[in-house]
Tab-separated table of C-alpha atoms in Angstrom:
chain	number	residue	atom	x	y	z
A	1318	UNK	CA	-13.138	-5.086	-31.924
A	1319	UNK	CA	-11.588	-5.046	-28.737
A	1320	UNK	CA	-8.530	-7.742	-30.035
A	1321	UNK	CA	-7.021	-5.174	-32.784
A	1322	UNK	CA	-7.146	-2.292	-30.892
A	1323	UNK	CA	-4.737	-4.353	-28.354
A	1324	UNK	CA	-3.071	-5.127	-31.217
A	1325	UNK	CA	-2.506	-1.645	-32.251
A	1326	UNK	CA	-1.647	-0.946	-28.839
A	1327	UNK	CA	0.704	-3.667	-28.624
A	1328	UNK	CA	2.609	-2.468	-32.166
A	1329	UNK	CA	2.393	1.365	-30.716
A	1330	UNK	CA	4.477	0.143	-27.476
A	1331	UNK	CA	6.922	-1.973	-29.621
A	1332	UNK	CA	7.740	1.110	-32.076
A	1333	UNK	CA	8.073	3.349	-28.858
A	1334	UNK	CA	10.999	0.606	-27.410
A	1335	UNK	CA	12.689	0.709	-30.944
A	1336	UNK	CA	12.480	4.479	-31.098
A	1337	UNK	CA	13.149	5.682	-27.764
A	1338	UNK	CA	16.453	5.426	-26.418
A	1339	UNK	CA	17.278	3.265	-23.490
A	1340	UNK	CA	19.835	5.747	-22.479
A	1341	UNK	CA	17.271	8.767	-21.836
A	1342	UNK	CA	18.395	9.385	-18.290
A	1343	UNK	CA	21.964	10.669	-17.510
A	1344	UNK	CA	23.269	10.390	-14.364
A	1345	UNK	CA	26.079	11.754	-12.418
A	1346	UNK	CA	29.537	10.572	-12.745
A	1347	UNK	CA	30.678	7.712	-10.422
A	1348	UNK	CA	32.841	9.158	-8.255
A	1349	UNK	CA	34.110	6.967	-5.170
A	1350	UNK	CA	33.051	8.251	-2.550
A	1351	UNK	CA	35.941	8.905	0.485
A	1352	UNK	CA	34.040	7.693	3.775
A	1353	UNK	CA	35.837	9.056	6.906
A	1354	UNK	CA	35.638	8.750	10.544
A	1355	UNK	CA	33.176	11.766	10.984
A	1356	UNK	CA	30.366	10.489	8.668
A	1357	UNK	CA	30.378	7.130	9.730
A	1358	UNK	CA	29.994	8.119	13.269
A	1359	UNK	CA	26.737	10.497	12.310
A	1360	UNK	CA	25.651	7.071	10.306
A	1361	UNK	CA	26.007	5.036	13.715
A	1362	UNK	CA	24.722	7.383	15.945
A	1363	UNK	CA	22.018	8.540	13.670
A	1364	UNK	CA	20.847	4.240	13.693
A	1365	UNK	CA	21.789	3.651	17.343
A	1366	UNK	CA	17.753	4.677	18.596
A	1367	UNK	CA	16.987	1.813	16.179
A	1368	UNK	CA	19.129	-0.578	17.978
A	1369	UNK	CA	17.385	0.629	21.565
A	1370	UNK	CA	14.093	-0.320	19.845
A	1371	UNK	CA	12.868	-1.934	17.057
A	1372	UNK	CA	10.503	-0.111	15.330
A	1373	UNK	CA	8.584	-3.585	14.663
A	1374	UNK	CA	7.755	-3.834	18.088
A	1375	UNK	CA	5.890	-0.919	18.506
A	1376	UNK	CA	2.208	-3.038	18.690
A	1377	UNK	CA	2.426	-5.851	21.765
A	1378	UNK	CA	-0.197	-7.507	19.166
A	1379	UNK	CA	-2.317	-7.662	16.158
A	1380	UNK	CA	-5.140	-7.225	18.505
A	1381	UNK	CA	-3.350	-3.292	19.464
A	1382	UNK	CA	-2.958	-2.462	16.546
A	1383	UNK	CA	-6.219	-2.713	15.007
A	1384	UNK	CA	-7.410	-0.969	18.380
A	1385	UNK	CA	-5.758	1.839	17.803
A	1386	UNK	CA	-6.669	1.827	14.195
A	1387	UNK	CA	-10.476	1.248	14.805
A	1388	UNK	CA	-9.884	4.620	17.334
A	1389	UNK	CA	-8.516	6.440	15.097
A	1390	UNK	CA	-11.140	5.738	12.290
A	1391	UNK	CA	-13.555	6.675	14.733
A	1392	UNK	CA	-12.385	9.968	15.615
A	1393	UNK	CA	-11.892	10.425	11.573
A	1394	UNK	CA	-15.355	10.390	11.229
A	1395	UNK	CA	-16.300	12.096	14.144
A	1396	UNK	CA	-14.342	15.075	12.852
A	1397	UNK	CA	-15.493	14.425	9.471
A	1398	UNK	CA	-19.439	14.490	11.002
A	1399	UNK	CA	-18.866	17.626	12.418
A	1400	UNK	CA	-17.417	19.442	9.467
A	1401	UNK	CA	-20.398	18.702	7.527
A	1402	UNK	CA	-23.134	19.310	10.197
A	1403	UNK	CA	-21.443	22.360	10.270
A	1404	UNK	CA	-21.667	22.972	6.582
A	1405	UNK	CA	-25.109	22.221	6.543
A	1406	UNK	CA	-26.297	24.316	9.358
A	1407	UNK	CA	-24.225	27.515	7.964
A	1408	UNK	CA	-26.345	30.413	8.787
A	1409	UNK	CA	-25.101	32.471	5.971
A	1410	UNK	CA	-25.858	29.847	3.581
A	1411	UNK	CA	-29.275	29.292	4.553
A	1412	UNK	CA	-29.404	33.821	4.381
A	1413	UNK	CA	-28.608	33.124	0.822
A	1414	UNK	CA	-31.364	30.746	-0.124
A	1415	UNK	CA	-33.698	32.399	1.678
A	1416	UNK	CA	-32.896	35.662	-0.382
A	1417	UNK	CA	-32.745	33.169	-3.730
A	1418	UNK	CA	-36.113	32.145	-2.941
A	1419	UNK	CA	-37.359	35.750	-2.214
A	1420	UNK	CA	-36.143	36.722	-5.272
A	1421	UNK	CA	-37.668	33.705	-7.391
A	1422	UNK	CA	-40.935	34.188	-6.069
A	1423	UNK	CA	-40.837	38.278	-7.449
């Protein structure tokens, strides 16, 4: 059963390529574009931090990076701990099943 419904799925995506144009999206007109002086200095200027230092070498090692990612997952679920103890021990919620359960037992 499951073979000729792949089949069928397979025919379905073969009529969509014949129907569909490949020519859907339109884009702009190719225009050259006229680089001057002013643009390619806000290019090298905007690049030249990345030439100070690479961006690669942030980590000294492996081992520093998964430090800092086993600290961050730990304050993750330290925050995440707190936001539900503090859902949990909601003082109006509790109010409200209290009242629920006064109100079952009339």
């Amino acid at each position: 059963m499951a073979r000729s419904g792949s089949i069928v799925l397979s025919l379905l995506a073969l009529a969509a390529l014949v129907v569909v144009p490949f020519n859907c999206f339109v884009g702009a007109p190719r225009v050259p574009m006229e680089i001057d002086a002013r643009s390619a200095a806000a290019v090298v200027m905007g690049l030249a931090p990345l030439a100070l230092e690479q961006p690669a070498s942030a980590y000294d090692s492996v081992v520093a990076m998964l430090q800092s990612w086993l600290v961050g997952g730990t304050v993750l679920t330290v925050i995440f701990a707190a936001a539900i103890i503090a859902a949990a021990a909601n003082p109006l919620t509790k109010r409200r099943q209290e009242v629920q359960n006064m109100m079952n037992k009339k």
